[in-house]
CSV table of C-alpha atoms (C1' of nucleotides) in Angstrom, one decimal:
chain,number,residue,atom,x,y,z
A,1,UNK,CA,0.1,-0.2,-0.4
A,2,UNK,CA,3.1,2.6,0.6
A,3,UNK,CA,3.0,3.1,-3.4
A,4,UNK,CA,-0.7,4.4,-3.0
A,5,UNK,CA,0.4,6.3,-0.3
A,6,UNK,CA,3.0,7.8,-2.0
A,7,UNK,CA,0.7,8.9,-4.8
A,8,UNK,CA,-2.0,10.0,-2.9
A,9,UNK,CA,0.7,12.1,-0.4
A,10,UNK,CA,1.6,13.9,-4.2
A,11,UNK,CA,-2.1,14.6,-4.9
A,12,UNK,CA,-2.8,15.8,-1.3
A,13,UNK,CA,-0.3,18.7,-1.8
A,14,UNK,CA,-1.3,19.8,-5.2
A,15,UNK,CA,-3.4,18.3,-8.4
A,16,UNK,CA,-0.8,16.9,-10.8
A,17,UNK,CA,-1.0,15.1,-14.2
A,18,UNK,CA,0.6,12.0,-14.6
A,19,UNK,CA,3.6,13.0,-16.7
A,20,UNK,CA,4.3,15.3,-13.9
A,21,UNK,CA,3.8,13.0,-11.2
A,22,UNK,CA,6.5,10.9,-13.2
A,23,UNK,CA,8.7,13.7,-13.2
A,24,UNK,CA,8.4,14.5,-9.4
A,25,UNK,CA,9.2,10.7,-9.0
A,26,UNK,CA,12.2,10.8,-10.6
A,27,UNK,CA,13.7,13.8,-9.9
A,28,UNK,CA,13.0,14.4,-5.9
A,29,UNK,CA,12.0,10.8,-4.8
A,30,UNK,CA,14.6,8.7,-6.5
A,31,UNK,CA,16.1,8.2,-2.9
A,32,UNK,CA,12.8,6.8,-1.4
A,33,UNK,CA,11.3,4.9,-4.4
A,34,UNK,CA,11.6,3.1,-7.8
A,35,UNK,CA,8.2,3.5,-8.6
A,36,UNK,CA,8.1,3.2,-12.6
A,37,UNK,CA,6.1,5.2,-15.2
A,38,UNK,CA,3.7,2.5,-16.4
A,39,UNK,CA,3.0,1.7,-12.3
A,40,UNK,CA,1.9,4.9,-11.9
A,41,UNK,CA,-0.4,5.1,-14.6
A,42,UNK,CA,-1.6,1.6,-13.7
A,43,UNK,CA,-2.1,2.7,-9.7
A,44,UNK,CA,-3.8,6.1,-11.0
A,45,UNK,CA,-6.3,4.2,-13.1
A,46,UNK,CA,-7.0,1.9,-10.4
A,47,UNK,CA,-7.3,4.4,-7.7
A,48,UNK,CA,-9.7,6.4,-10.2
A,49,UNK,CA,-11.9,3.4,-10.4
A,50,UNK,CA,-12.0,3.1,-6.6
A,51,UNK,CA,-13.1,6.7,-6.5
A,52,UNK,CA,-10.0,8.0,-4.8
A,53,UNK,CA,-9.1,10.7,-7.4
A,54,UNK,CA,-11.2,12.5,-10.0
A,55,UNK,CA,-9.2,12.5,-13.7
A,56,UNK,CA,-10.1,15.7,-15.5
A,57,UNK,CA,-8.4,16.1,-19.7
A,58,UNK,CA,-7.2,19.5,-19.6
A,59,UNK,CA,-5.3,21.1,-22.9
A,60,UNK,CA,-3.5,24.0,-22.7
A,61,UNK,CA,-2.4,25.7,-25.8
A,62,UNK,CA,-1.4,23.0,-28.8
A,63,UNK,CA,0.4,20.6,-26.2
A,64,UNK,CA,-1.1,17.3,-25.6
A,65,UNK,CA,-3.9,16.9,-23.4
A,66,UNK,CA,-2.9,16.4,-19.6
A,67,UNK,CA,-4.8,13.8,-17.5
A,68,UNK,CA,-5.0,15.7,-14.2
A,69,UNK,CA,-5.9,13.9,-10.9
A,70,UNK,CA,-7.7,15.3,-7.9
A,71,UNK,CA,-8.4,13.8,-4.4
A,72,UNK,CA,-12.3,13.0,-3.9
A,73,UNK,CA,-12.8,12.8,-0.1
A,74,UNK,CA,-12.8,9.0,0.1
A,75,UNK,CA,-8.9,9.8,-1.4
A,76,UNK,CA,-8.4,12.2,1.3
A,77,UNK,CA,-9.7,9.2,4.1
A,78,UNK,CA,-7.7,6.8,2.8
A,79,UNK,CA,-4.5,9.0,2.5
A,80,UNK,CA,-5.0,10.1,6.5
A,81,UNK,CA,-5.8,6.4,6.9
A,82,UNK,CA,-2.5,4.9,5.0
A,83,UNK,CA,-0.3,7.9,6.3
A,84,UNK,CA,-1.3,7.2,10.4
A,85,UNK,CA,-0.5,3.4,9.6
A,86,UNK,CA,2.4,4.4,8.0
A,87,UNK,CA,4.0,6.4,10.4
A,88,UNK,CA,3.3,4.8,13.5
A,89,UNK,CA,4.4,1.3,12.5
A,90,UNK,CA,8.0,0.0,11.6
A,91,UNK,CA,8.7,-2.2,8.4
A,92,UNK,CA,11.3,-4.6,8.5
A,93,UNK,CA,13.5,-4.2,6.1
A,94,UNK,CA,15.8,-7.3,4.1
A,95,UNK,CA,19.1,-6.4,2.9
A,96,UNK,CA,20.5,-7.7,-0.5
A,97,UNK,CA,24.0,-7.1,1.1
A,98,UNK,CA,23.6,-9.6,4.1
A,99,UNK,CA,23.2,-12.5,1.8
A,100,UNK,CA,26.6,-12.8,0.9
A,101,UNK,CA,27.5,-12.8,4.7
A,102,UNK,CA,26.0,-16.2,4.9
A,103,UNK,CA,28.7,-17.8,3.2
A,104,UNK,CA,31.4,-15.5,4.2
A,105,UNK,CA,33.1,-18.9,5.5
A,106,UNK,CA,33.4,-20.5,2.3
A,107,UNK,CA,36.0,-17.7,1.2
A,108,UNK,CA,40.1,-17.3,2.6
A,109,UNK,CA,39.2,-14.8,5.5
A,110,UNK,CA,42.2,-12.2,3.3
A,111,UNK,CA,40.1,-12.6,0.3
A,112,UNK,CA,37.0,-12.0,2.3
A,113,UNK,CA,38.3,-8.9,3.6
A,114,UNK,CA,39.6,-7.5,0.2
A,115,UNK,CA,36.1,-7.8,-1.2
A,116,UNK,CA,34.3,-6.4,1.9
A,117,UNK,CA,37.0,-3.3,1.5
A,118,UNK,CA,35.4,-2.8,-2.2
A,119,UNK,CA,31.9,-2.7,-0.3
A,120,UNK,CA,33.4,-0.3,2.0
A,121,UNK,CA,34.5,2.1,-0.9
A,122,UNK,CA,31.0,2.0,-2.9
A,123,UNK,CA,29.5,3.0,0.6
A,124,UNK,CA,32.0,5.9,1.1
A,125,UNK,CA,30.9,6.9,-2.5
A,126,UNK,CA,27.1,6.2,-2.1
A,127,UNK,CA,27.4,8.5,1.2
A,128,UNK,CA,29.7,11.3,-0.8
A,129,UNK,CA,27.0,11.6,-3.2
A,130,UNK,CA,24.3,11.5,-1.0
A,131,UNK,CA,26.0,14.7,1.0
A,132,UNK,CA,26.7,16.2,-2.0
A,133,UNK,CA,22.9,16.5,-3.5
A,134,UNK,CA,21.0,19.9,-3.3
A,135,UNK,CA,19.5,20.2,0.1
A,136,UNK,CA,15.6,19.7,-0.4
A,137,UNK,CA,13.0,22.2,1.1
A,138,UNK,CA,10.0,21.0,3.4
A,139,UNK,CA,9.7,17.3,4.4
A,140,UNK,CA,11.5,15.9,1.9
A,141,UNK,CA,14.5,16.9,3.8
A,142,UNK,CA,13.8,14.3,5.7
A,143,UNK,CA,14.4,11.5,3.2
A,144,UNK,CA,17.7,12.9,2.2
A,145,UNK,CA,18.9,13.1,5.8
A,146,UNK,CA,17.8,9.5,6.4
A,147,UNK,CA,19.5,8.4,3.3
A,148,UNK,CA,22.8,10.0,4.6
A,149,UNK,CA,22.3,8.7,8.4
A,150,UNK,CA,21.5,5.2,7.0
A,151,UNK,CA,25.0,5.1,4.4
A,152,UNK,CA,26.9,6.4,7.5
A,153,UNK,CA,25.5,3.5,9.7
A,154,UNK,CA,26.1,1.0,7.0
A,155,UNK,CA,29.7,2.2,6.6
A,156,UNK,CA,30.3,2.3,10.0
A,157,UNK,CA,28.8,-1.1,10.5
A,158,UNK,CA,31.2,-2.7,7.4
A,159,UNK,CA,34.4,-1.2,9.1
A,160,UNK,CA,33.3,-2.8,12.3
A,161,UNK,CA,32.8,-6.1,10.7
A,162,UNK,CA,36.5,-5.6,8.8
A,163,UNK,CA,37.9,-5.1,12.3
A,164,UNK,CA,36.2,-8.2,13.8
A,165,UNK,CA,37.4,-10.1,10.9
A,166,UNK,CA,40.7,-8.9,11.1
A,167,UNK,CA,40.9,-10.2,14.7
A,168,UNK,CA,39.8,-13.7,14.1
A,169,UNK,CA,42.3,-14.0,11.4
A,170,UNK,CA,45.0,-12.8,13.7
A,171,UNK,CA,43.8,-15.0,16.2
A,172,UNK,CA,43.2,-18.3,14.6
B,1,UNK,CA,19.9,-13.1,-8.5
B,2,UNK,CA,20.5,-13.0,-4.6
B,3,UNK,CA,17.6,-15.6,-3.6
B,4,UNK,CA,19.8,-17.9,-5.9
B,5,UNK,CA,23.1,-17.1,-4.2
B,6,UNK,CA,21.4,-17.8,-0.9
B,7,UNK,CA,20.4,-21.2,-2.1
B,8,UNK,CA,23.6,-21.9,-3.6
B,9,UNK,CA,25.3,-20.7,-0.3
B,10,UNK,CA,23.2,-23.3,1.8
B,11,UNK,CA,24.3,-25.8,-0.6
B,12,UNK,CA,27.8,-25.2,-0.4
B,13,UNK,CA,27.9,-25.7,3.4
B,14,UNK,CA,26.4,-29.1,2.6
B,15,UNK,CA,24.0,-31.3,0.7
B,16,UNK,CA,20.4,-30.6,1.9
B,17,UNK,CA,16.9,-31.8,0.3
B,18,UNK,CA,14.3,-29.4,-0.4
B,19,UNK,CA,12.1,-29.6,2.9
B,20,UNK,CA,15.3,-29.0,4.7
B,21,UNK,CA,16.5,-25.7,3.2
B,22,UNK,CA,12.7,-24.2,3.8
B,23,UNK,CA,13.2,-25.3,7.6
B,24,UNK,CA,16.7,-23.5,7.4
B,25,UNK,CA,15.7,-20.5,5.5
B,26,UNK,CA,12.6,-19.7,8.0
B,27,UNK,CA,13.9,-20.7,11.2
B,28,UNK,CA,17.7,-19.2,10.9
B,29,UNK,CA,17.5,-17.0,8.2
B,30,UNK,CA,14.3,-15.2,8.8
B,31,UNK,CA,16.2,-12.1,9.4
B,32,UNK,CA,17.7,-11.7,5.8
B,33,UNK,CA,15.3,-13.2,3.9
B,34,UNK,CA,11.5,-14.0,3.3
B,35,UNK,CA,12.3,-16.6,0.7
B,36,UNK,CA,9.0,-18.8,0.5
B,37,UNK,CA,8.6,-22.6,-0.1
B,38,UNK,CA,7.2,-22.8,-3.5
B,39,UNK,CA,9.9,-19.9,-4.6
B,40,UNK,CA,12.8,-22.2,-3.2
B,41,UNK,CA,11.2,-25.3,-4.6
B,42,UNK,CA,11.1,-23.3,-8.1
B,43,UNK,CA,14.4,-22.0,-8.0
B,44,UNK,CA,15.8,-25.3,-7.3
B,45,UNK,CA,14.4,-27.0,-10.0
B,46,UNK,CA,15.5,-24.1,-12.5
B,47,UNK,CA,19.2,-24.6,-10.8
B,48,UNK,CA,19.0,-28.0,-11.5
B,49,UNK,CA,18.1,-27.3,-15.4
B,50,UNK,CA,20.6,-24.9,-15.6
B,51,UNK,CA,23.2,-27.6,-14.5
B,52,UNK,CA,24.1,-26.0,-11.3
B,53,UNK,CA,22.8,-28.5,-8.7
B,54,UNK,CA,22.2,-32.2,-9.3
B,55,UNK,CA,18.9,-33.7,-7.4
B,56,UNK,CA,18.8,-37.6,-6.2
B,57,UNK,CA,16.1,-39.1,-4.7
B,58,UNK,CA,16.6,-40.5,-1.2
B,59,UNK,CA,14.2,-42.7,0.9
B,60,UNK,CA,15.5,-43.5,4.5
B,61,UNK,CA,13.1,-46.0,6.3
B,62,UNK,CA,9.4,-44.9,5.7
B,63,UNK,CA,9.5,-41.8,5.4
B,64,UNK,CA,8.6,-39.7,2.0
B,65,UNK,CA,11.2,-39.8,0.4
B,66,UNK,CA,13.7,-36.9,0.1
B,67,UNK,CA,15.1,-35.0,-2.9
B,68,UNK,CA,18.6,-34.1,-2.3
B,69,UNK,CA,20.3,-31.2,-3.9
B,70,UNK,CA,24.0,-31.0,-4.5
B,71,UNK,CA,26.4,-28.5,-5.8
B,72,UNK,CA,27.8,-29.2,-9.4
B,73,UNK,CA,31.4,-27.8,-10.4
B,74,UNK,CA,29.1,-25.5,-12.8
B,75,UNK,CA,27.1,-24.4,-9.6
B,76,UNK,CA,30.4,-24.0,-7.5
B,77,UNK,CA,31.4,-21.5,-10.2
B,78,UNK,CA,28.1,-19.7,-10.1
B,79,UNK,CA,28.2,-19.8,-6.3
B,80,UNK,CA,31.8,-17.9,-6.2
B,81,UNK,CA,30.9,-15.4,-8.7
B,82,UNK,CA,27.6,-14.4,-6.9
B,83,UNK,CA,29.1,-14.4,-3.7
B,84,UNK,CA,32.2,-12.5,-5.0
B,85,UNK,CA,29.8,-9.6,-6.6
B,86,UNK,CA,27.7,-9.4,-3.3
B,87,UNK,CA,30.4,-8.8,-1.1
B,88,UNK,CA,32.3,-6.4,-3.0
B,89,UNK,CA,29.4,-4.0,-4.1
B,90,UNK,CA,26.6,-2.1,-2.2
B,91,UNK,CA,22.8,-2.6,-2.9
B,92,UNK,CA,20.8,0.3,-2.1
B,93,UNK,CA,17.5,0.0,-0.2
B,94,UNK,CA,14.1,1.4,-0.3
B,95,UNK,CA,12.5,2.4,3.3
B,96,UNK,CA,8.8,1.8,3.3
B,97,UNK,CA,8.9,3.8,6.4
B,98,UNK,CA,10.4,6.8,4.4
B,99,UNK,CA,7.0,6.9,2.5
B,100,UNK,CA,5.2,8.6,5.6
B,101,UNK,CA,7.7,11.4,5.6
B,102,UNK,CA,6.7,12.7,2.1
B,103,UNK,CA,3.5,13.8,3.5
B,104,UNK,CA,4.7,14.9,7.2
B,105,UNK,CA,3.3,18.5,6.7
B,106,UNK,CA,-0.2,17.3,6.0
B,107,UNK,CA,-0.5,16.8,9.5
B,108,UNK,CA,-0.6,18.5,12.7
B,109,UNK,CA,3.1,19.0,14.3
B,110,UNK,CA,1.8,17.4,17.6
B,111,UNK,CA,0.1,14.8,15.7
B,112,UNK,CA,2.8,13.9,13.4
B,113,UNK,CA,4.6,13.3,17.0
B,114,UNK,CA,2.6,11.4,18.6
B,115,UNK,CA,2.6,8.8,15.4
B,116,UNK,CA,6.4,9.1,15.1
B,117,UNK,CA,6.3,8.4,18.9
B,118,UNK,CA,4.5,4.8,18.1
B,119,UNK,CA,6.8,4.0,15.2
B,120,UNK,CA,10.2,4.7,18.0
B,121,UNK,CA,8.2,2.4,20.4
B,122,UNK,CA,8.0,-0.1,17.8
B,123,UNK,CA,11.4,0.2,16.8
B,124,UNK,CA,12.5,-0.2,20.4
B,125,UNK,CA,10.5,-3.5,20.9
B,126,UNK,CA,11.9,-5.1,17.6
B,127,UNK,CA,15.7,-3.7,18.9
B,128,UNK,CA,14.9,-5.9,22.3
B,129,UNK,CA,13.5,-8.7,19.9
B,130,UNK,CA,16.4,-9.0,18.0
B,131,UNK,CA,18.9,-8.7,21.3
B,132,UNK,CA,17.3,-11.0,23.1
B,133,UNK,CA,18.0,-13.7,20.2
B,134,UNK,CA,20.0,-17.0,21.0
B,135,UNK,CA,23.4,-16.4,19.7
B,136,UNK,CA,24.2,-17.9,16.4
B,137,UNK,CA,27.3,-19.4,15.3
B,138,UNK,CA,29.5,-18.8,12.4
B,139,UNK,CA,29.0,-16.2,9.8
B,140,UNK,CA,25.1,-16.1,10.7
B,141,UNK,CA,25.8,-14.0,13.6
B,142,UNK,CA,27.0,-11.3,11.2
B,143,UNK,CA,23.6,-10.8,10.1
B,144,UNK,CA,21.8,-11.0,13.3
B,145,UNK,CA,24.5,-8.3,14.7
B,146,UNK,CA,23.8,-6.3,11.3
B,147,UNK,CA,20.3,-6.4,11.8
B,148,UNK,CA,20.8,-5.0,15.5
B,149,UNK,CA,22.8,-2.6,14.6
B,150,UNK,CA,20.8,-1.1,11.7
B,151,UNK,CA,17.5,-1.3,14.3
B,152,UNK,CA,19.6,0.8,16.7
B,153,UNK,CA,20.3,3.5,14.0
B,154,UNK,CA,16.9,3.8,13.1
B,155,UNK,CA,15.9,4.3,16.6
B,156,UNK,CA,18.4,6.8,16.7
B,157,UNK,CA,17.4,8.5,13.6
B,158,UNK,CA,13.9,8.6,14.9
B,159,UNK,CA,14.6,10.0,18.0
B,160,UNK,CA,16.8,12.8,16.2
B,161,UNK,CA,13.8,13.5,13.9
B,162,UNK,CA,11.4,13.8,16.8
B,163,UNK,CA,13.6,16.3,18.3
B,164,UNK,CA,13.9,18.1,15.4
B,165,UNK,CA,10.3,18.4,14.7
B,166,UNK,CA,9.9,19.5,18.6
B,167,UNK,CA,12.3,22.6,18.1
B,168,UNK,CA,10.7,23.7,14.5
B,169,UNK,CA,6.8,23.3,16.7
B,170,UNK,CA,8.6,25.6,19.0
B,171,UNK,CA,10.4,28.0,16.6
B,172,UNK,CA,7.3,29.0,14.2
C,1,DT,C1',15.9,17.8,-40.0
C,2,DT,C1',17.0,15.5,-36.6
C,3,DT,C1',16.7,14.9,-31.9
C,4,DT,C1',14.8,16.1,-27.6
C,5,DC,C1',10.6,17.4,-24.7
C,6,DC,C1',5.8,16.6,-23.7
C,7,DA,C1',2.2,13.4,-22.8
C,8,DT,C1',-0.3,9.2,-22.7
C,9,DG,C1',-0.6,4.1,-22.4
C,10,DT,C1',-0.9,-1.4,-23.9
C,11,DA,C1',1.3,-5.8,-24.2
C,12,DA,C1',4.0,-9.5,-22.7
C,13,DC,C1',6.4,-11.3,-19.1
C,14,DT,C1',8.9,-12.2,-15.1
C,15,DC,C1',8.7,-13.0,-10.6
C,16,DG,C1',6.5,-14.1,-6.4
C,17,DT,C1',2.7,-15.5,-3.5
C,18,DT,C1',-1.3,-17.9,-1.8
C,19,DA,C1',-4.2,-21.3,-1.6
C,20,DC,C1',-4.9,-25.7,-2.6
C,21,DA,C1',-3.5,-30.5,-3.1
C,22,DT,C1',-1.6,-35.3,-1.7
C,23,DG,C1',-0.2,-38.9,1.6
C,24,DA,C1',2.6,-41.6,4.8
C,25,DT,C1',4.4,-41.6,9.6
C,26,DT,C1',4.6,-40.3,14.3
C,27,DT,C1',2.8,-38.5,18.7
C,28,DC,C1',-0.9,-37.6,21.5
D,1,DG,C1',-8.8,-41.6,16.2
D,2,DA,C1',-7.1,-37.0,15.7
D,3,DA,C1',-3.4,-33.8,15.0
D,4,DA,C1',1.5,-32.4,14.1
D,5,DT,C1',5.2,-33.5,11.5
D,6,DC,C1',7.6,-34.8,7.2
D,7,DA,C1',8.1,-34.4,2.5
D,8,DT,C1',6.5,-32.9,-2.1
D,9,DG,C1',4.8,-30.2,-5.3
D,10,DT,C1',0.8,-27.4,-8.7
D,11,DA,C1',-2.3,-23.5,-10.1
D,12,DA,C1',-4.2,-19.3,-10.0
D,13,DC,C1',-3.6,-14.9,-9.3
D,14,DG,C1',-1.3,-10.4,-8.7
D,15,DA,C1',2.3,-6.8,-9.2
D,16,DG,C1',5.8,-4.6,-11.3
D,17,DT,C1',8.9,-4.2,-15.4
D,18,DT,C1',10.7,-4.2,-20.1
D,19,DA,C1',9.7,-3.3,-24.4
D,20,DC,C1',6.7,-1.1,-27.6
D,21,DA,C1',3.7,2.2,-29.5
D,22,DT,C1',1.8,7.3,-30.8
D,23,DG,C1',2.1,11.5,-31.8
D,24,DG,C1',2.8,16.8,-31.8
D,25,DA,C1',5.8,20.8,-30.6
D,26,DA,C1',10.0,23.0,-29.6
D,27,DA,C1',15.0,23.3,-30.1
D,28,DA,C1',19.6,22.6,-32.1
DNA sequence: TTTTCCATGTAACTCGTTACATGATTTC
DNA sequence: GAAATCATGTAACGAGTTACATGGAAAA
């Protein structure tokens, strides 16, 4: 339901047409979602059928006509409910990066460390990129800051792990 | 490909039959994956067709026959490649919890804080559960520790956020 | 005149889940 | 005799992605 919540959030701020929504998702919300264009269109249609949004064809000048979406009262209610549920709970995440750790013992300790040092590099680079991003206004800044916080945490954890592996290697 | 890597990792340690694999996934690896039973069977069949594993029907006593999977040399090579790639890189994650933050401004500041305090509670509970889990041996311990590290980081971040929101509320 | 931008979608496919189906054996 | 455990799967569905399809307007 969080994809629906995301779309409802955008439409709560202001009415928007599909293309505009996709632009916003790709430009400003790339850090918190990977919602694709066809998925967005599909969900918007679904929400229109559910009565959460209305569609209105608008043509401005000679441009291709836009389909403008607006929240209905039912949509507003759904938005509030989904938002409350999202903010008040925590949804756990599975890390792709954890999978490789299961088989760490299949490698020579030294080799494992070399690989994890590369991962540390990738994390450091991602962190720098995130920190270099232009500041976002409003509540979008929280997402950017969360991302930075998380990447820093992952970097610290990876370094901790490297230290522990070094000690085990020396100790055995 | 990380689901395949996970299965290959298990079979690298020792040969296993399907039921055993599913048990292990649910008991010991619930923290790092949600791979379901039919998916596991499906992937095992696929890997058998690819020549990564062999299947052997084994019957022991009067029990239902087991289908035992073993890595082939090709499977071992695939395992090494996937493992190297996984450990040396970082795969970014999208947080469901971020979605609600997009629309924080749609709520009264005080209401937003109340909801986020509930989330903080949920995070604290999850952290305690993770910390109370019996220690895992071998490299599985890293996954448990990573989970704990991450939950602690999320808790700290949520508290930071609550502080910032309090200041904004007072300042404006 | 060719590429990029605006603006919309559909169709086919992949991946994964849920629910269903089977059947013997051991434990209560 | 009933319930849980061992052990395997399939079939139908749903969600999401990729690639395809269309077409006008502006910019290079």
